[in-house]
XYZ file of C-alpha atoms in Angstrom:
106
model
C 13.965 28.351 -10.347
C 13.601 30.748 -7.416
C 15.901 32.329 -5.103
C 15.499 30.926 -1.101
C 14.663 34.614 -0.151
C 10.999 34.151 -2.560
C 10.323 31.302 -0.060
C 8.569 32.121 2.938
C 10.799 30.739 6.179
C 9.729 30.551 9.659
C 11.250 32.952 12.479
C 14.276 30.054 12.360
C 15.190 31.109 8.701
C 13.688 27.033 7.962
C 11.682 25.643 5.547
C 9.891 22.609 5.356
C 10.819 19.745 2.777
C 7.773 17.253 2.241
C 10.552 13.626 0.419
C 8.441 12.284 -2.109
C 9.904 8.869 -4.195
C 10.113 9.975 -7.840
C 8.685 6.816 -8.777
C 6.650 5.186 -6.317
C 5.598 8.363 -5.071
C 5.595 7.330 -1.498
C 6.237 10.184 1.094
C 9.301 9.178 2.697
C 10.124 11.667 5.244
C 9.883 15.301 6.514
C 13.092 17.605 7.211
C 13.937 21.173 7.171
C 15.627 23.814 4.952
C 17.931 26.996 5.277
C 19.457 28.845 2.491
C 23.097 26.803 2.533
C 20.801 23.550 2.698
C 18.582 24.611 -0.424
C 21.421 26.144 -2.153
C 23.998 23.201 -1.987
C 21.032 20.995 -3.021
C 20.563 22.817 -6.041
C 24.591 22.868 -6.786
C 25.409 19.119 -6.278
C 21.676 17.199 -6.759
C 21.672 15.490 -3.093
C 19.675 15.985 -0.661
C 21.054 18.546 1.868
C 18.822 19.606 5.091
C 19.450 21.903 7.981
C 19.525 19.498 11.108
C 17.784 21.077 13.669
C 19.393 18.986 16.772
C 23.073 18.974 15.138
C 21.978 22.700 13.853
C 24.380 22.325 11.279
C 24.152 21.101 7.458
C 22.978 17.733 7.074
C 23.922 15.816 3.770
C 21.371 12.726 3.329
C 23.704 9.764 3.612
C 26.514 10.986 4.635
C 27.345 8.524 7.709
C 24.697 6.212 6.340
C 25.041 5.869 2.562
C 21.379 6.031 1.913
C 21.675 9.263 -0.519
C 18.639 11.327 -2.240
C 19.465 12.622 -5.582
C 17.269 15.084 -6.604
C 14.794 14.823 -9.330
C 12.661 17.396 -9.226
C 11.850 20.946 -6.458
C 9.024 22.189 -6.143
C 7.003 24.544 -4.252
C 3.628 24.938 -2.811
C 1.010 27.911 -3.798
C 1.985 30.104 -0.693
C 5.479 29.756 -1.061
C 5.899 27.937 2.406
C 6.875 24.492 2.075
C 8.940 22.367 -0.349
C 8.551 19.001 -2.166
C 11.118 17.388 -3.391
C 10.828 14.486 -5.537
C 13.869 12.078 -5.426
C 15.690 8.869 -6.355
C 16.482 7.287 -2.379
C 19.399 5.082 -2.779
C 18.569 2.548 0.537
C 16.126 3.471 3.735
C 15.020 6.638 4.009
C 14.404 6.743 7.690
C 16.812 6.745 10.499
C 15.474 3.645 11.912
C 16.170 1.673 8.574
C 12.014 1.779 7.369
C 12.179 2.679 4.174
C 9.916 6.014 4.970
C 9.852 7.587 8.324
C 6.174 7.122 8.144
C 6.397 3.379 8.720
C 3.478 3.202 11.892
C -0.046 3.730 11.287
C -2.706 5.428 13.756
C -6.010 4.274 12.104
């Protein structure tokens, strides 16, 4: 395990989180990261993010019910970004899609 200050944040103090399905391994959605986010992840095994809008902590299913429990964290070779591979109890996305990345270009 590493220590948030070994990641590499932007000027925000934020990381990116790439949500991966344990399982299925289907991306299900992008958020971001501060210290309280990644730490309180790490203490209770849900998915916590740092809303950028609310800019506040943001537990995953909180008003919704559609928790993450953490499975696995990992990080990427530079130390910039996050993926974290969960179990996603109900839809991922805000919109009710089960990933955020529900509409195709091409």
């Amino acid at each position: 395990m590493i220590n948030f200050d070994e990641l590499k944040s932007d000027d925000n103090g934020l990381v990116p989180v790439i949500i991966q399905d344990f399982e299925a391994k289907d991306v299900l959605m992008m958020a971001w990261m501060d210290r309280e986010a990644y730490e309180k992840t790490l203490e209770t095994g849900r998915m916590c993010y740092y809303s950028r809008s609310r800019q506040k902590l943001w537990l995953k299913g909180e008003t919704s019910g559609n928790y993450q429990l953490l499975r696995e964290l990992r990080y990427d070779c530079d130390g910039d970004c996050l993926l974290a591979l969960i179990w996603q109890t109900g839809a991922a996305c805000h919109t009710g899609e089960r990933s955020c990345f529900y509409r195709q270009i091409v």
